[in-house]
CSV table of C-alpha atoms in Angstrom, one decimal:
chain,number,residue,atom,x,y,z
P,242,MET,CA,-42.5,-154.2,-36.5
P,243,GLN,CA,-41.1,-151.5,-34.3
P,244,SER,CA,-37.6,-152.4,-35.3
P,245,PHE,CA,-38.6,-152.0,-39.0
P,246,ILE,CA,-40.2,-148.6,-38.3
P,247,SER,CA,-37.0,-147.5,-36.5
P,248,ARG,CA,-34.9,-148.5,-39.5
P,249,PHE,CA,-37.3,-147.0,-42.1
P,250,SER,CA,-36.1,-144.2,-44.2
P,251,TRP,CA,-38.2,-142.1,-46.6
P,252,SER,CA,-35.3,-142.3,-49.1
P,253,TRP,CA,-36.5,-145.9,-49.8
P,254,VAL,CA,-39.7,-144.4,-51.2
P,255,SER,CA,-38.1,-142.0,-53.7
P,256,ILE,CA,-37.2,-144.4,-56.5
P,257,PRO,CA,-40.4,-146.5,-56.4
P,258,LEU,CA,-42.5,-143.3,-56.4
P,259,LEU,CA,-40.5,-141.9,-59.3
P,260,LEU,CA,-41.1,-145.1,-61.3
P,261,LEU,CA,-44.8,-145.0,-60.5
P,262,ILE,CA,-45.1,-141.4,-61.7
P,263,TRP,CA,-43.1,-142.3,-64.8
P,264,CYS,CA,-45.5,-145.2,-65.6
P,265,LEU,CA,-48.6,-143.1,-65.1
P,266,CYS,CA,-47.3,-140.3,-67.3
P,267,ALA,CA,-46.0,-142.6,-70.0
P,268,GLY,CA,-49.3,-144.5,-70.1
P,269,ARG,CA,-51.1,-141.3,-71.4
P,270,VAL,CA,-49.0,-140.9,-74.5
P,271,PRO,CA,-47.7,-143.2,-77.3
P,272,ALA,CA,-44.6,-145.2,-76.5
P,273,TYR,CA,-42.6,-143.6,-79.3
P,274,VAL,CA,-43.1,-140.2,-77.6
P,275,PHE,CA,-42.5,-141.2,-73.9
P,276,PRO,CA,-41.5,-144.8,-73.3
P,277,GLN,CA,-42.4,-146.9,-70.3
P,278,PRO,CA,-39.6,-148.1,-68.0
P,279,TRP,CA,-39.6,-151.6,-69.4
P,280,ASP,CA,-39.1,-150.1,-72.9
P,281,VAL,CA,-36.0,-148.4,-71.6
P,282,ALA,CA,-34.9,-151.7,-70.0
P,283,GLN,CA,-35.2,-153.5,-73.3
P,284,GLU,CA,-33.2,-150.7,-75.0
P,285,ALA,CA,-30.5,-151.1,-72.3
P,286,LEU,CA,-30.4,-154.9,-72.9
P,287,ARG,CA,-30.0,-154.3,-76.6
P,288,TRP,CA,-27.1,-151.9,-76.1
P,289,ALA,CA,-25.5,-154.1,-73.4
P,290,SER,CA,-25.8,-157.3,-75.5
P,291,ASN,CA,-23.1,-156.2,-78.0
P,292,GLY,CA,-21.0,-154.2,-75.5
P,293,SER,CA,-22.0,-150.8,-76.8
P,294,LEU,CA,-23.5,-149.6,-73.5
P,295,LEU,CA,-20.2,-150.3,-71.6
P,296,GLN,CA,-18.2,-148.6,-74.3
P,297,GLN,CA,-20.3,-145.4,-74.2
P,298,PHE,CA,-20.2,-145.3,-70.4
P,299,LYS,CA,-16.4,-145.9,-70.4
P,300,ALA,CA,-15.8,-143.1,-72.9
P,301,SER,CA,-17.8,-140.6,-70.8
P,302,LEU,CA,-16.2,-141.8,-67.5
P,303,LEU,CA,-12.6,-141.3,-68.9
P,304,ARG,CA,-13.5,-137.8,-70.0
P,305,GLU,CA,-15.1,-137.0,-66.6
P,306,VAL,CA,-12.2,-138.3,-64.6
P,307,GLY,CA,-9.7,-136.5,-66.6
P,308,GLY,CA,-11.4,-133.1,-66.6
P,309,PHE,CA,-12.7,-133.3,-63.0
P,310,SER,CA,-9.4,-134.4,-61.5
P,311,ALA,CA,-7.5,-131.6,-63.2
P,312,ALA,CA,-10.1,-129.1,-62.1
P,313,ALA,CA,-10.1,-130.4,-58.5
P,314,LEU,CA,-6.3,-130.1,-58.2
P,315,ALA,CA,-6.2,-126.6,-59.7
P,316,ALA,CA,-9.1,-125.5,-57.6
P,317,LEU,CA,-7.5,-126.8,-54.4
P,318,MET,CA,-4.3,-124.9,-55.1
P,319,LEU,CA,-6.0,-121.7,-56.3
P,320,GLY,CA,-8.7,-121.7,-53.7
P,321,THR,CA,-6.2,-122.1,-50.9
P,322,ALA,CA,-4.0,-119.3,-52.3
P,323,THR,CA,-6.9,-116.9,-52.7
P,324,GLY,CA,-8.2,-117.8,-49.2
P,325,LEU,CA,-4.9,-117.1,-47.5
P,326,CYS,CA,-3.7,-114.1,-49.5
P,327,LYS,CA,-6.0,-111.1,-49.8
P,328,GLY,CA,-4.1,-109.4,-52.6
P,329,PHE,CA,-4.1,-112.5,-54.7
P,330,ARG,CA,-7.9,-112.9,-53.9
P,331,ASP,CA,-8.6,-109.4,-55.1
P,332,LEU,CA,-6.7,-110.1,-58.3
P,333,VAL,CA,-8.5,-113.4,-59.0
P,334,SER,CA,-12.0,-112.7,-57.8
P,335,PRO,CA,-13.1,-110.7,-60.9
P,336,LEU,CA,-11.9,-113.6,-63.1
P,337,ASN,CA,-13.8,-116.1,-61.1
P,338,GLY,CA,-17.0,-114.1,-61.4
P,339,LEU,CA,-16.5,-113.6,-65.1
P,340,PHE,CA,-15.9,-117.3,-65.9
P,341,MET,CA,-18.6,-118.5,-63.6
P,342,ALA,CA,-21.1,-116.3,-65.4
P,343,ILE,CA,-20.3,-117.9,-68.8
P,344,PRO,CA,-22.2,-121.1,-69.4
P,345,PRO,CA,-19.5,-123.9,-69.8
P,346,ILE,CA,-21.2,-125.2,-73.0
P,347,ALA,CA,-20.4,-121.9,-74.6
P,348,TRP,CA,-16.8,-122.9,-74.6
P,349,ALA,CA,-17.4,-126.1,-76.5
P,350,PRO,CA,-17.5,-124.7,-80.0
P,351,LEU,CA,-14.3,-122.7,-79.4
P,352,THR,CA,-12.4,-125.7,-77.8
P,353,MET,CA,-13.5,-127.9,-80.7
P,354,ILE,CA,-12.3,-125.4,-83.3
P,355,VAL,CA,-8.9,-125.1,-81.6
P,356,PHE,CA,-8.3,-128.7,-80.5
P,357,GLY,CA,-10.6,-130.6,-82.8
P,358,LEU,CA,-13.3,-133.1,-82.0
P,359,GLY,CA,-12.0,-135.5,-79.4
P,360,TYR,CA,-10.9,-136.1,-75.8
P,361,LEU,CA,-8.9,-132.9,-75.1
P,362,SER,CA,-11.6,-130.4,-76.2
P,363,ILE,CA,-14.3,-132.1,-74.0
P,364,VAL,CA,-11.9,-132.4,-71.1
P,365,LEU,CA,-11.2,-128.7,-71.3
P,366,VAL,CA,-14.9,-127.8,-71.2
P,367,ILE,CA,-15.2,-130.0,-68.1
P,368,PHE,CA,-12.2,-128.3,-66.5
P,369,ILE,CA,-13.6,-124.8,-67.1
P,370,ALA,CA,-17.1,-125.8,-65.8
P,371,ALA,CA,-15.8,-127.4,-62.6
P,372,MET,CA,-12.7,-125.4,-61.5
P,373,PHE,CA,-14.2,-122.0,-60.8
P,374,PRO,CA,-17.1,-123.0,-58.6
P,375,MET,CA,-14.8,-125.3,-56.6
P,376,THR,CA,-12.2,-122.5,-56.3
P,377,VAL,CA,-14.8,-120.1,-54.8
P,378,THR,CA,-16.1,-122.8,-52.4
P,379,ILE,CA,-12.7,-123.7,-51.1
P,380,GLN,CA,-11.7,-120.1,-50.8
P,381,ASP,CA,-14.8,-119.4,-48.6
P,382,GLY,CA,-14.0,-122.4,-46.5
P,383,ILE,CA,-10.4,-121.1,-45.9
P,384,GLN,CA,-11.7,-117.7,-45.0
P,385,ALA,CA,-14.3,-119.1,-42.6
P,386,ILE,CA,-11.6,-120.6,-40.3
P,387,ARG,CA,-11.7,-118.8,-36.9
P,388,ASN,CA,-8.8,-116.5,-36.1
P,389,THR,CA,-8.6,-118.0,-32.5
P,390,GLU,CA,-7.6,-121.4,-34.0
P,391,ILE,CA,-4.9,-119.7,-36.1
P,392,ARG,CA,-3.6,-117.6,-33.2
P,393,ALA,CA,-3.5,-120.7,-30.9
P,394,ALA,CA,-1.4,-122.6,-33.4
P,395,ARG,CA,1.0,-119.7,-33.9
P,396,SER,CA,1.4,-119.3,-30.1
P,397,LEU,CA,2.5,-122.9,-30.0
P,398,GLY,CA,5.2,-122.2,-32.6
P,399,ALA,CA,3.5,-123.4,-35.8
P,400,ASN,CA,5.1,-122.2,-39.0
P,401,ARG,CA,3.2,-121.5,-42.2
P,402,LEU,CA,3.5,-125.1,-43.5
P,403,GLN,CA,2.4,-126.5,-40.2
P,404,LEU,CA,-0.6,-124.1,-40.1
P,405,LEU,CA,-1.6,-125.2,-43.6
P,406,ARG,CA,-1.3,-128.9,-42.6
P,407,HIS,CA,-2.7,-128.9,-39.1
P,408,VAL,CA,-5.2,-126.0,-39.1
P,409,TYR,CA,-6.3,-124.9,-42.5
P,410,LEU,CA,-6.6,-128.2,-44.2
P,411,PRO,CA,-8.5,-130.1,-41.5
P,412,ALA,CA,-10.8,-127.1,-40.8
P,413,SER,CA,-11.6,-126.6,-44.5
P,414,LEU,CA,-12.4,-130.2,-45.3
P,415,PRO,CA,-16.2,-129.7,-45.2
P,416,ALA,CA,-15.8,-126.9,-47.7
P,417,ILE,CA,-13.5,-129.0,-49.9
P,418,THR,CA,-16.0,-131.9,-49.9
P,419,THR,CA,-18.8,-129.5,-50.8
P,420,ALA,CA,-16.6,-128.1,-53.6
P,421,LEU,CA,-16.0,-131.6,-54.9
P,422,ARG,CA,-19.8,-132.2,-54.9
P,423,VAL,CA,-20.5,-129.0,-56.7
P,424,GLY,CA,-17.6,-129.5,-59.1
P,425,PHE,CA,-18.6,-133.0,-60.0
P,426,SER,CA,-22.2,-132.1,-60.8
P,427,GLN,CA,-21.0,-129.1,-62.9
P,428,ALA,CA,-18.4,-131.3,-64.7
P,429,TRP,CA,-20.9,-134.1,-65.4
P,430,ARG,CA,-23.4,-131.6,-66.9
P,431,ALA,CA,-20.7,-130.0,-69.0
P,432,LEU,CA,-19.5,-133.5,-70.1
P,433,VAL,CA,-23.0,-134.5,-71.4
P,434,ALA,CA,-23.6,-131.2,-73.1
P,435,ALA,CA,-20.2,-131.2,-74.8
P,436,GLU,CA,-20.7,-134.8,-76.0
P,437,MET,CA,-24.1,-133.9,-77.5
P,438,ILE,CA,-22.3,-131.2,-79.6
P,439,GLY,CA,-19.1,-132.8,-80.7
P,440,ALA,CA,-18.4,-136.4,-79.8
P,441,SER,CA,-18.8,-139.7,-81.6
P,442,GLN,CA,-19.4,-141.8,-78.5
P,443,GLY,CA,-20.4,-141.3,-74.9
P,444,ILE,CA,-23.7,-140.9,-72.9
P,445,GLY,CA,-24.3,-137.4,-74.3
P,446,TRP,CA,-23.8,-138.7,-77.8
P,447,MET,CA,-26.4,-141.5,-77.1
P,448,VAL,CA,-29.0,-138.9,-76.1
P,449,SER,CA,-28.2,-136.7,-79.1
P,450,MET,CA,-28.3,-139.6,-81.6
P,451,GLY,CA,-31.5,-140.9,-80.1
P,452,GLY,CA,-33.2,-137.6,-80.5
P,453,GLN,CA,-32.1,-137.3,-84.1
P,454,VAL,CA,-33.5,-140.6,-85.1
P,455,GLY,CA,-36.6,-140.3,-82.9
P,456,ASN,CA,-35.7,-143.2,-80.6
P,457,SER,CA,-37.2,-142.0,-77.3
P,458,SER,CA,-36.1,-145.2,-75.5
P,459,GLN,CA,-32.5,-144.5,-76.3
P,460,VAL,CA,-32.9,-140.9,-75.1
P,461,MET,CA,-34.4,-142.0,-71.8
P,462,LEU,CA,-31.7,-144.6,-71.4
P,463,GLY,CA,-29.1,-141.9,-71.6
P,464,ILE,CA,-31.0,-139.7,-69.2
P,465,VAL,CA,-31.3,-142.6,-66.7
P,466,LEU,CA,-27.5,-143.4,-67.0
P,467,ILE,CA,-26.7,-139.7,-66.3
P,468,GLY,CA,-28.8,-139.6,-63.2
P,469,LEU,CA,-27.8,-143.0,-61.9
P,470,SER,CA,-24.1,-142.2,-62.4
P,471,ALA,CA,-24.4,-139.0,-60.4
P,472,TRP,CA,-26.3,-140.7,-57.7
P,473,LEU,CA,-23.8,-143.5,-57.3
P,474,ALA,CA,-20.9,-141.0,-57.2
P,475,GLU,CA,-22.8,-139.1,-54.4
P,476,SER,CA,-23.5,-142.2,-52.4
P,477,MET,CA,-20.3,-144.1,-52.8
P,478,VAL,CA,-17.7,-141.4,-53.0
P,479,PHE,CA,-18.7,-138.1,-51.4
P,480,ARG,CA,-20.7,-139.4,-48.5
P,481,ARG,CA,-17.8,-141.8,-47.6
P,482,LEU,CA,-15.4,-138.8,-47.8
P,483,GLU,CA,-17.5,-137.0,-45.3
P,484,GLN,CA,-17.5,-140.0,-42.9
P,485,HIS,CA,-13.7,-140.3,-43.4
P,486,TYR,CA,-12.8,-136.7,-42.5
P,487,GLN,CA,-15.3,-136.2,-39.6
P,488,HIS,CA,-13.1,-138.2,-37.3
P,489,TRP,CA,-10.0,-136.4,-38.6
P,490,ARG,CA,-11.5,-133.0,-38.0
P,491,VAL,CA,-12.4,-133.9,-34.4
P,492,GLN,CA,-8.8,-134.9,-33.8
């Protein structure tokens, strides 16, 4: 019993508690307004039986990977440059503030007018949504590195490339991981919103079409997929990244 208590985590309670609240709330209204969890499970089986569920998820995943990867690479280079160079930071900071203040979904109609309905327009919305928050977070991480560490490396003869590789990069890894977390969540939200506006497949399209035809089970299925995908990415990717770089940073 004591060993079980020592291994117990309150995180185990979260999902069952959420399902319980869901059942209690759904039981007070008709199923066509707010479905029960088993109604959503039946809807998932219906979509999965003909392969449509995997097709919608794959379409969203390809867009997310494309837009987020490009945004992460651009933010890493831009955030490092602005963190190291004050003049360049002063030049770019107003642009970061401007673009971060604009809701990413506001760009969706423009990108779809210019590039049409398809992969490129949605990926561009994801890129805009994720890059600027990640840039600012990485920039702050670079600036937070202590001058004593930099001076110590320089006193040992480190050049700029060695400083970047052995001081700036390891010390800023927590900020980079935080930036990836923030960027992924922003990218995922932008993806779903853009798909609801101008896509013919994807999780956002599922939610939008379900709302148009009054299928609340389909809407809830899309919402569950959105939340579950984000949770899996957090648990299986970002937490493992943290565990991986902690040992490197100590070294």
